[in-house]
Coordinates of C-alpha atoms in Angstrom, one line a residue:
M856 CA -41.6 8.8 22.2
G857 CA -39.1 5.7 21.2
F858 CA -35.3 5.5 21.2
A859 CA -32.2 2.8 19.7
R860 CA -29.4 2.7 18.9
A861 CA -27.2 0.9 17.0
C862 CA -22.9 1.5 16.1
S863 CA -21.3 1.8 12.6
V864 CA -18.0 2.9 11.9
A865 CA -16.2 5.9 10.6
L866 CA -13.1 5.6 8.4
V867 CA -10.4 9.0 8.3
G868 CA -8.0 7.0 5.4
V869 CA -7.8 3.9 7.4
D870 CA -8.4 4.3 10.9
G871 CA -11.9 3.9 12.2
V872 CA -13.6 5.7 15.3
V873 CA -16.8 3.6 15.8
V874 CA -20.3 5.3 15.8
E875 CA -23.5 5.1 17.5
V876 CA -26.3 6.0 15.7
Q877 CA -29.0 7.4 17.9
A878 CA -32.5 7.6 16.6
D879 CA -35.3 9.4 18.7
L880 CA -39.0 9.6 17.8
E881 CA -41.5 11.8 19.5
P882 CA -45.0 13.7 18.3
G883 CA -45.3 16.3 16.0
V884 CA -45.2 16.6 12.5
A885 CA -43.5 14.1 10.6
A886 CA -40.2 15.4 9.9
F887 CA -36.3 13.5 9.6
A888 CA -33.6 15.2 10.7
L889 CA -30.2 14.0 10.2
V890 CA -27.0 16.0 12.8
G891 CA -23.5 14.5 14.0
L892 CA -21.6 16.8 11.0
P893 CA -22.6 14.5 7.8
D894 CA -21.4 15.0 4.1
K895 CA -23.9 15.3 1.5
T896 CA -24.2 11.6 0.6
L897 CA -25.0 11.0 4.3
V898 CA -27.6 13.5 4.0
E899 CA -28.7 12.1 1.0
S900 CA -29.1 8.4 3.4
R901 CA -32.3 9.9 4.5
D902 CA -34.3 9.8 1.6
R903 CA -32.7 6.2 0.8
V904 CA -33.3 4.7 4.2
R905 CA -37.3 5.7 3.9
A906 CA -37.9 4.0 0.3
A907 CA -35.4 1.2 2.0
V908 CA -37.9 0.7 4.6
V909 CA -41.1 1.5 2.7
N910 CA -39.7 -1.4 0.1
S911 CA -39.1 -3.9 2.7
G912 CA -42.5 -3.9 4.0
A913 CA -42.6 -1.7 7.4
A914 CA -44.1 0.7 7.9
W915 CA -42.5 4.1 8.5
P916 CA -43.0 5.5 11.5
Q917 CA -45.2 9.1 11.1
K918 CA -44.0 10.6 13.8
K919 CA -40.7 13.7 14.4
L920 CA -37.9 11.8 13.7
T921 CA -34.0 12.8 14.9
V922 CA -31.3 10.3 14.2
G923 CA -27.5 11.4 15.4
L924 CA -24.3 10.3 15.3
S925 CA -22.1 10.4 17.8
P926 CA -19.0 11.4 18.6
A927 CA -19.9 14.6 16.6
S928 CA -16.8 15.7 16.4
V929 CA -15.9 13.0 13.7
P930 CA -16.3 14.4 9.9
K931 CA -18.7 11.6 8.3
S932 CA -18.7 10.7 5.2
G933 CA -19.6 7.8 2.3
A934 CA -23.1 5.6 2.2
G935 CA -22.1 3.1 4.8
F936 CA -23.9 4.4 7.3
D937 CA -27.4 3.7 6.0
L938 CA -27.9 0.4 7.7
A939 CA -26.8 1.4 11.2
V940 CA -29.9 4.5 10.9
A941 CA -32.3 1.7 9.1
A942 CA -31.9 -0.1 11.7
A943 CA -31.9 2.2 14.6
V944 CA -35.0 3.9 12.9
L945 CA -36.7 0.4 13.2
G946 CA -35.9 -0.6 16.7
A947 CA -37.3 3.4 17.9
A948 CA -40.9 2.3 16.2
E949 CA -40.4 -0.8 17.5
V950 CA -40.2 -2.9 14.8
I951 CA -36.7 -4.9 15.9
D952 CA -36.2 -4.8 19.4
P953 CA -33.9 -2.2 20.1
K954 CA -31.7 -4.1 23.0
V955 CA -30.8 -6.7 19.8
I956 CA -29.5 -3.7 18.3
A957 CA -27.6 -1.9 20.8
D958 CA -24.2 -3.4 20.5
L959 CA -24.4 -4.5 16.6
V960 CA -22.0 -3.2 14.5
L961 CA -24.2 -2.2 10.6
I962 CA -22.3 -1.3 8.0
G963 CA -23.4 -1.3 4.5
E964 CA -25.4 0.7 1.9
L965 CA -29.0 0.8 0.8
G966 CA -30.8 0.8 -2.4
L967 CA -34.2 2.1 -2.8
D968 CA -35.7 -1.4 -3.1
G969 CA -34.2 -2.4 0.7
R970 CA -31.6 -4.2 -1.0
V971 CA -27.6 -3.9 1.2
R972 CA -24.9 -3.3 -1.4
P973 CA -21.2 -3.2 -0.7
V974 CA -19.3 -0.4 0.5
R975 CA -16.0 0.1 0.2
G976 CA -13.5 0.3 3.7
I977 CA -14.9 -3.4 5.0
L978 CA -12.0 -4.7 5.8
P979 CA -10.7 -1.2 8.3
A980 CA -14.0 -0.4 9.5
V981 CA -14.2 -4.4 11.0
L982 CA -10.5 -4.0 12.4
A983 CA -11.7 -0.9 14.5
A984 CA -14.5 -2.5 16.1
A985 CA -13.1 -5.3 16.8
E986 CA -10.5 -3.1 18.6
A987 CA -13.5 -1.2 20.3
G988 CA -14.7 -4.6 22.1
Y989 CA -17.7 -4.9 19.5
R990 CA -17.8 -8.8 18.3
Q991 CA -21.8 -8.9 16.5
V992 CA -21.1 -6.8 12.9
V993 CA -23.3 -7.0 10.0
V994 CA -22.3 -6.0 6.7
P995 CA -23.4 -6.6 3.5
Q996 CA -23.2 -10.5 1.7
Q997 CA -20.7 -9.8 -1.4
C998 CA -18.2 -8.3 1.8
A999 CA -18.3 -10.7 4.3
A1000 CA -15.5 -12.8 3.1
E1001 CA -13.3 -9.6 3.5
A1002 CA -15.2 -8.8 7.2
M1003 CA -14.2 -12.7 8.4
L1004 CA -10.3 -11.8 7.8
V1005 CA -10.7 -10.3 11.0
P1006 CA -10.1 -13.1 13.9
D1007 CA -12.8 -13.3 17.0
V1008 CA -15.8 -11.5 15.5
S1009 CA -18.7 -13.0 14.7
V1010 CA -19.8 -11.9 10.9
L1011 CA -23.7 -11.5 9.3
G1012 CA -24.1 -11.1 5.4
V1013 CA -26.5 -9.9 4.2
R1014 CA -28.4 -8.8 0.6
S1015 CA -31.6 -7.1 1.4
L1016 CA -33.2 -4.8 4.8
R1017 CA -35.2 -7.5 4.6
Q1018 CA -33.3 -10.6 5.1
L1019 CA -31.2 -8.2 8.1
I1020 CA -35.2 -7.3 10.0
A1021 CA -36.1 -11.3 9.7
V1022 CA -32.5 -12.1 11.1
L1023 CA -33.2 -9.7 14.3
T1024 CA -36.9 -10.8 14.7
D1025 CA -36.5 -14.6 14.5
G1026 CA -38.7 -14.8 11.5
V1027 CA -38.5 -16.6 7.9
V1028 CA -35.3 -15.2 5.8
P1029 CA -36.7 -14.6 3.1
E1030 CA -34.2 -15.4 -0.1
E1031 CA -33.3 -13.2 -2.3
D1032 CA -33.3 -13.7 -6.5
P1033 CA -30.4 -12.6 -8.1
P1034 CA -31.6 -9.9 -10.2
D1035 CA -29.6 -10.6 -13.0
P1036 CA -28.9 -13.9 -15.1
P1037 CA -26.3 -16.7 -14.1
G1038 CA -23.1 -15.2 -15.5
R1039 CA -23.6 -11.9 -15.9
P1040 CA -21.3 -9.6 -13.3
D1041 CA -23.3 -8.6 -10.1
P1042 CA -24.6 -4.5 -10.5
M1043 CA -23.7 -4.7 -6.9
L1044 CA -20.0 -4.7 -6.8
A1045 CA -19.7 -1.8 -9.0
G1046 CA -19.3 0.6 -5.7
L1047 CA -16.5 -1.5 -4.3
V1048 CA -13.8 0.0 -7.7
V1049 CA -13.4 3.2 -7.9
P1050 CA -13.5 4.6 -12.0
G1051 CA -9.7 5.4 -12.3
A1052 CA -8.7 3.9 -9.4
G1053 CA -7.3 1.0 -10.4
L1054 CA -5.4 -1.2 -12.9
G1055 CA -5.6 1.1 -15.7
T1056 CA -3.5 3.5 -13.9
G1057 CA -0.6 1.8 -13.4
V1058 CA -1.5 0.0 -9.7
T1059 CA -1.1 -4.2 -9.6
R1060 CA -0.7 -7.0 -7.7
A1061 CA 1.1 -9.3 -8.7
G1062 CA -1.2 -12.4 -9.0
D1063 CA -1.6 -15.7 -8.2
G1064 CA 1.7 -16.9 -9.8
R1065 CA 0.5 -17.3 -13.2
D1066 CA 2.4 -15.7 -16.3
F1067 CA 4.7 -13.5 -13.8
P1068 CA 7.9 -12.4 -15.1
D1069 CA 10.7 -14.2 -15.2
L1070 CA 14.0 -12.7 -14.4
A1071 CA 15.2 -15.1 -16.9
D1072 CA 13.5 -12.7 -19.4
V1073 CA 16.2 -9.9 -19.3
S1074 CA 19.6 -10.5 -21.0
G1075 CA 23.0 -9.2 -19.7
Q1076 CA 22.6 -6.5 -16.8
Y1077 CA 24.7 -8.6 -14.6
G1078 CA 25.4 -5.7 -12.3
A1079 CA 22.2 -4.6 -12.2
R1080 CA 20.5 -8.3 -11.1
R1081 CA 23.3 -7.9 -8.4
A1082 CA 21.6 -4.5 -7.3
L1083 CA 17.8 -6.3 -7.7
E1084 CA 18.4 -8.7 -5.3
V1085 CA 20.4 -6.9 -2.8
A1086 CA 17.6 -4.3 -2.5
A1087 CA 14.9 -7.4 -2.6
A1088 CA 16.7 -8.9 0.8
G1089 CA 17.1 -5.0 2.3
G1090 CA 14.4 -2.9 1.7
H1091 CA 16.7 -0.9 -0.1
H1092 CA 15.2 2.0 -2.5
L1093 CA 17.3 1.4 -6.4
F1094 CA 17.5 4.2 -8.7
L1095 CA 18.4 2.6 -12.1
S1096 CA 20.4 4.7 -14.6
G1097 CA 20.6 4.2 -18.3
P1098 CA 20.3 4.9 -22.5
P1099 CA 16.4 4.2 -23.8
G1100 CA 15.9 0.2 -24.3
A1101 CA 18.4 -0.8 -21.8
G1102 CA 15.7 -3.4 -19.6
K1103 CA 15.4 -0.8 -16.7
T1104 CA 11.9 -1.2 -16.5
M1105 CA 11.8 -5.1 -17.3
L1106 CA 14.5 -5.0 -14.5
A1107 CA 11.9 -3.0 -12.2
E1108 CA 8.4 -5.2 -13.0
R1109 CA 10.5 -8.7 -11.9
I1110 CA 11.0 -7.0 -8.5
P1111 CA 8.2 -7.8 -7.0
W1112 CA 8.5 -11.6 -7.5
I1113 CA 11.8 -12.4 -6.4
L1114 CA 9.2 -10.9 -2.7
P1115 CA 8.3 -12.8 -0.4
P1116 CA 4.6 -13.1 0.0
L1117 CA 3.5 -11.1 2.8
T1118 CA 3.1 -12.4 6.3
R1119 CA -0.5 -12.1 7.7
Q1120 CA -0.4 -9.1 9.4
D1121 CA 0.9 -7.0 6.4
S1122 CA -2.0 -8.6 4.1
L1123 CA -4.3 -7.2 6.4
E1124 CA -2.5 -3.4 6.2
V1125 CA -2.1 -4.1 2.4
T1126 CA -5.3 -5.3 2.4
A1127 CA -7.3 -2.3 4.4
V1128 CA -5.3 0.5 2.0
H1129 CA -7.2 -1.3 -1.2
S1130 CA -10.2 -1.4 0.2
V1131 CA -10.6 1.8 1.2
A1132 CA -9.0 2.9 -2.0
G1133 CA -11.4 0.6 -4.0
I1134 CA -9.2 -1.1 -6.1
L1135 CA -9.4 -4.6 -4.3
P1136 CA -11.0 -7.1 -6.8
P1137 CA -13.9 -8.5 -5.9
G1138 CA -13.5 -11.9 -4.8
E1139 CA -10.3 -11.2 -3.2
P1140 CA -10.9 -10.6 0.2
L1141 CA -6.9 -10.8 1.0
V1142 CA -3.8 -9.8 -1.2
T1143 CA -1.4 -11.9 -0.4
R1144 CA 1.6 -10.9 -2.2
P1145 CA 3.2 -7.8 -2.4
P1146 CA 1.8 -5.1 -4.4
Y1147 CA 3.2 -2.8 -7.4
C1148 CA 2.5 0.6 -8.4
A1149 CA 3.7 2.0 -11.2
P1150 CA 2.2 5.8 -11.6
H1151 CA 2.9 8.0 -15.0
H1152 CA 5.6 10.6 -14.7
S1153 CA 2.2 13.3 -15.1
A1154 CA 1.1 12.1 -11.7
T1155 CA 0.1 15.3 -9.5
M1156 CA 1.5 15.4 -5.6
Q1157 CA -1.5 14.7 -4.0
S1158 CA -1.8 11.3 -6.8
L1159 CA 1.6 9.9 -4.9
V1160 CA 1.5 11.1 -1.5
G1161 CA -2.4 11.5 -1.4
G1162 CA -4.8 13.6 -0.9
G1163 CA -8.0 15.2 -2.6
A1164 CA -11.3 17.3 -1.4
G1165 CA -12.2 16.9 2.0
V1166 CA -10.7 13.3 3.6
A1167 CA -7.6 13.0 2.0
R1168 CA -7.6 9.3 -0.4
P1169 CA -4.1 6.6 -0.1
G1170 CA -1.4 7.9 -2.7
A1171 CA 0.9 5.9 -4.7
V1172 CA 3.1 5.7 -2.2
S1173 CA -0.1 3.8 0.3
L1174 CA -1.4 1.8 -2.6
A1175 CA 2.7 0.0 -2.5
H1176 CA 2.7 -0.2 0.7
R1177 CA 4.8 -3.4 1.4
G1178 CA 5.3 -3.3 -2.4
V1179 CA 6.9 -1.8 -4.6
L1180 CA 7.0 2.0 -6.1
F1181 CA 7.7 1.9 -9.4
L1182 CA 8.7 5.5 -11.3
D1183 CA 9.5 5.5 -14.5
E1184 CA 11.4 8.3 -16.1
A1185 CA 11.4 9.9 -12.7
A1186 CA 13.3 13.3 -13.9
E1187 CA 10.6 14.0 -16.3
F1188 CA 8.2 13.5 -12.5
S1189 CA 7.0 17.4 -11.1
T1190 CA 10.3 18.2 -9.0
K1191 CA 7.3 19.3 -6.4
A1192 CA 5.8 15.4 -6.5
L1193 CA 9.7 13.6 -6.0
D1194 CA 10.6 16.2 -3.2
A1195 CA 7.3 14.7 -1.6
L1196 CA 8.4 11.5 -1.0
R1197 CA 11.2 12.4 1.0
Q1198 CA 9.0 12.3 4.8
P1199 CA 7.8 8.4 3.5
L1200 CA 10.7 7.9 2.5
E1201 CA 12.7 8.0 6.5
A1202 CA 8.8 7.6 8.4
G1203 CA 7.6 4.8 6.7
R1204 CA 4.5 6.7 7.1
V1205 CA 2.9 10.0 5.3
V1206 CA 0.4 12.5 6.7
I1207 CA -1.3 14.6 5.3
A1208 CA -3.5 17.6 6.8
R1209 CA -6.4 19.4 5.4
A1210 CA -9.4 21.1 6.3
A1211 CA -10.7 18.2 7.1
G1212 CA -8.7 16.4 9.3
V1213 CA -5.6 14.8 9.7
V1214 CA -4.9 11.5 7.7
S1215 CA -2.1 9.2 8.8
L1216 CA -2.0 6.4 6.2
P1217 CA 0.8 3.6 5.7
A1218 CA 3.9 4.1 3.7
R1219 CA 6.3 0.9 3.6
F1220 CA 7.9 0.2 0.1
L1221 CA 10.2 -0.3 -1.9
M1222 CA 10.8 2.4 -4.3
V1223 CA 12.8 2.1 -7.5
L1224 CA 13.3 5.0 -9.6
A1225 CA 14.1 5.0 -13.7
A1226 CA 15.4 7.8 -15.3
N1227 CA 18.1 8.3 -18.8
P1228 CA 21.2 10.2 -18.8
C1229 CA 20.1 13.4 -20.8
P1230 CA 16.7 13.8 -22.3
C1231 CA 18.0 12.5 -25.5
G1232 CA 19.1 9.4 -23.7
R1233 CA 22.4 8.8 -25.3
H1234 CA 24.6 10.8 -23.6
T1235 CA 26.8 7.5 -21.9
L1236 CA 26.1 5.9 -25.3
H1237 CA 29.9 6.2 -26.7
G1238 CA 29.8 7.7 -30.3
A1239 CA 26.4 8.1 -30.0
G1240 CA 25.9 11.0 -30.8
C1241 CA 24.3 13.0 -27.8
D1242 CA 23.7 16.7 -28.7
C1243 CA 22.1 17.5 -25.4
P1244 CA 24.5 21.0 -24.1
A1245 CA 26.2 20.1 -20.9
S1246 CA 23.4 22.9 -19.3
V1247 CA 20.6 21.2 -20.3
I1248 CA 22.0 17.3 -19.5
R1249 CA 23.0 19.0 -15.6
R1250 CA 19.5 21.1 -15.0
Y1251 CA 17.8 17.7 -16.2
Q1252 CA 19.9 15.4 -13.9
A1253 CA 18.7 17.9 -10.9
R1254 CA 15.0 16.9 -11.6
L1255 CA 16.0 14.3 -8.9
S1256 CA 17.3 16.8 -6.4
G1257 CA 20.5 15.7 -3.6
P1258 CA 17.8 14.9 -0.4
L1259 CA 16.0 12.6 -2.5
L1260 CA 18.6 11.0 -4.3
D1261 CA 20.8 10.6 -0.4
R1262 CA 18.2 8.1 0.5
V1263 CA 17.9 6.3 -2.3
D1264 CA 20.2 3.4 -1.1
L1265 CA 21.5 1.6 -4.5
R1266 CA 22.5 3.7 -7.5
V1267 CA 23.2 1.3 -10.7
V1268 CA 24.0 2.0 -14.4
V1269 CA 22.7 0.2 -16.4
E1270 CA 24.8 -0.9 -19.7
P1271 CA 23.1 -1.4 -23.4
V1272 CA 22.9 -5.3 -23.4
T1273 CA 25.6 -6.9 -25.2
R1274 CA 25.1 -8.4 -29.4
S1275 CA 26.4 -11.5 -27.3
D1276 CA 24.0 -11.8 -24.2
L1277 CA 20.7 -10.4 -26.8
L1278 CA 21.1 -13.1 -28.7
G1279 CA 21.4 -15.6 -26.1
R1280 CA 25.1 -16.5 -26.8
G1281 CA 26.0 -15.7 -23.2
G1282 CA 23.6 -18.1 -21.3
R1283 CA 21.0 -17.8 -19.6
G1284 CA 20.6 -15.7 -16.2
E1285 CA 19.3 -17.5 -13.2
A1286 CA 15.3 -17.4 -12.7
T1287 CA 13.3 -15.8 -10.9
A1288 CA 12.3 -19.2 -8.0
V1289 CA 16.0 -19.2 -8.2
V1290 CA 16.6 -15.4 -6.7
A1291 CA 13.3 -15.6 -4.4
G1292 CA 14.9 -18.3 -2.5
R1293 CA 18.4 -16.7 -1.6
V1294 CA 16.3 -12.9 -0.9
R1295 CA 14.3 -15.4 1.3
E1296 CA 17.0 -16.9 3.2
A1297 CA 18.5 -13.5 3.4
R1298 CA 15.6 -11.8 4.7
D1299 CA 15.5 -14.6 7.6
R1300 CA 18.5 -14.0 8.7
A1301 CA 17.7 -10.5 9.2
A1302 CA 15.1 -11.4 10.8
A1303 CA 16.3 -13.6 13.2
R1304 CA 19.2 -11.0 13.7
L1305 CA 16.7 -8.7 14.9
D1306 CA 13.9 -9.9 16.6
G1307 CA 12.9 -8.6 19.4
T1308 CA 13.3 -5.1 17.9
P1309 CA 10.8 -2.7 15.9
W1310 CA 12.7 -3.3 12.9
R1311 CA 12.0 -6.6 10.1
L1312 CA 14.8 -5.6 7.1
N1313 CA 17.9 -4.1 7.7
A1314 CA 16.6 -0.7 5.7
E1315 CA 14.3 -0.2 8.4
V1316 CA 17.6 0.6 11.2
P1317 CA 18.9 3.0 12.2
G1318 CA 22.5 3.6 12.1
H1319 CA 23.3 4.2 15.1
E1320 CA 22.1 1.2 15.9
L1321 CA 24.1 -0.8 14.2
R1322 CA 27.3 1.0 14.7
T1323 CA 26.4 0.2 18.2
R1324 CA 24.5 -3.0 18.9
W1325 CA 25.9 -5.2 15.7
P1326 CA 29.0 -3.0 14.6
A1327 CA 30.7 -4.5 11.8
A1328 CA 34.5 -6.2 11.5
P1329 CA 37.4 -4.5 12.7
G1330 CA 38.2 -2.1 10.1
A1331 CA 36.1 -2.8 7.9
L1332 CA 34.5 1.1 7.1
A1333 CA 38.0 2.2 7.0
Q1334 CA 37.1 2.9 3.5
A1335 CA 33.6 4.4 3.8
E1336 CA 35.4 6.4 6.6
L1337 CA 37.2 7.5 4.1
D1338 CA 34.8 8.8 1.5
L1339 CA 32.7 10.6 4.4
E1340 CA 36.1 12.8 5.3
R1341 CA 36.5 13.7 1.1
G1342 CA 33.1 14.5 0.7
L1343 CA 31.8 11.1 -0.9
L1344 CA 29.3 10.3 1.8
T1345 CA 26.7 12.1 3.9
A1346 CA 26.4 10.8 7.6
R1347 CA 23.4 9.3 6.3
G1348 CA 25.3 8.0 3.2
L1349 CA 27.0 6.7 5.5
D1350 CA 24.3 5.1 7.2
R1351 CA 23.2 3.7 4.2
V1352 CA 26.5 2.0 3.7
L1353 CA 26.6 -0.1 6.3
R1354 CA 22.7 -1.1 6.3
V1355 CA 23.2 -2.6 2.6
A1356 CA 26.8 -4.1 3.5
W1357 CA 24.4 -6.2 6.3
T1358 CA 22.2 -7.2 3.3
V1359 CA 25.1 -8.3 1.4
A1360 CA 26.5 -10.0 4.6
D1361 CA 23.0 -11.6 4.6
L1362 CA 23.1 -12.8 1.3
R1363 CA 26.6 -14.5 2.0
S1364 CA 25.5 -16.1 5.1
R1365 CA 28.2 -14.4 7.1
D1366 CA 28.2 -13.7 10.5
R1367 CA 28.3 -9.8 9.7
P1368 CA 30.0 -7.3 7.4
D1369 CA 33.8 -7.2 6.6
A1370 CA 35.6 -4.8 4.1
L1371 CA 34.2 -6.6 1.0
D1372 CA 30.6 -6.6 1.8
V1373 CA 31.2 -2.8 2.9
A1374 CA 33.2 -2.3 -0.4
V1375 CA 30.2 -3.8 -2.8
A1376 CA 27.5 -1.7 -0.8
L1377 CA 30.4 1.5 -1.5
E1378 CA 30.5 0.5 -5.2
L1379 CA 26.3 0.0 -5.4
R1380 CA 26.2 3.7 -2.9
T1381 CA 28.5 5.7 -4.9
G1382 CA 29.1 3.8 -8.5
I1383 CA 32.5 4.5 -8.5
A1384 CA 33.9 0.9 -9.2
R1385 CA 36.5 -0.6 -6.5
G1386 CA 36.9 -3.9 -7.8
A1387 CA 34.8 -5.2 -4.7
T1388 CA 32.1 -7.3 -7.0
A1389 CA 34.8 -8.7 -9.0
H1390 CA 36.1 -9.6 -6.1
L1391 CA 32.5 -11.1 -4.4
D1392 CA 32.3 -13.5 -7.3
A1393 CA 34.7 -14.9 -7.0
A1394 CA 34.7 -15.6 -3.8
S1395 CA 31.3 -16.7 -4.2

């Protein structure tokens, strides 16, 4: 009788659980049983592993073989267990010393010819192994760079099972020739990208700084520009309303570029989500810029918040984690899908319960809504000939529910571009780099103030903390309190006005908000002109 064990990782969302892969050989009729709550893909690993072992030059044990995946209560899916199963079987057959693989974490899919194919979710899997105390992992060579992002972990990248056997037995490591001529894409990388979940669905990433959208390209729209700056500096959600062609989409596409680069911890979180979702481009193991996700208005609730058959997959709110989620033509989205955003907007996470288990995914994003004022889009234009009945306009605007809009800090009407601005007579607007500099300085001020707390942005701070720990200047909230009594603001709305006021104060390099900062926040929140913007421009 032979016994050996190795380790792998089961992913539930972006959280990993270390799984012990045990192989037991007993005398009897040759058979291969796989137990431990495997899914269909994992059950098929029996045939893949057997063929890979034989084609790698090792003998397959002709005994009764049982492979157990422990803990058995955790659902296990995917082909990433193949390498660990093969190592455990070879250890039980004494081809490999069982002691060598006992504390080794192996992740990878095996081809029938013994080649090791890359799998999704390498980064969160290695992070889970490191948190569990494991310090040696074996991954496909194509994913080694992603695994090396985890500190204090020794990573071995292999291209084939033959190489792994040679390393573990102190033999001569064979060279694996590339299967295709140089210059052609590596077909082994095909499994890293899920068809239909990449760039074609609107999930894009702010890239490496070449040909990025510049705010200077937007003509006019000075009020909307200011709202973009405030939103980026404080992490506040934004609603842009205006007729078609006013520049709402152009403005939203430029927000990721005025956001500062991701911190190391944020980069790991974003990379983990994108790796699990299958949209991490090969050759880019670490996402360093805030992601930008713009799903089509026909998106379902599951595609927005996550879901699917079996274990839930990340949705748009998770793919936009630490970045921007842009919902263009927001009124055309399903009301059910939009209202599903309310919980992640507040919590910064989305919890999805399915029969296969409960998945918690990160979803701390900056949401930007853009919508026309009516179905034809000409309702707010003077003399434009809007033919929409009043009842139709009310129904159209009601598709964005009150509870959802109550969670949006900034609401801006984007007016049509004037002729002087469009033809360049009004002067060129500020470039992205200039605005990004002010945003970075404002965020640094907020981070210094919030140091030692669980919050980093003004939009994350609870209203009670702002009112008690960091109060505004005396009398600064008088107008906001009056709007609360009149019913123009809810209690949540008052807290959000205070958060925006702190962001405006940070952009003005003030120690705390004064009446002018609160007036600007009220104007951005309610859309009611109070003359604060003109005073702000004069003061600056």
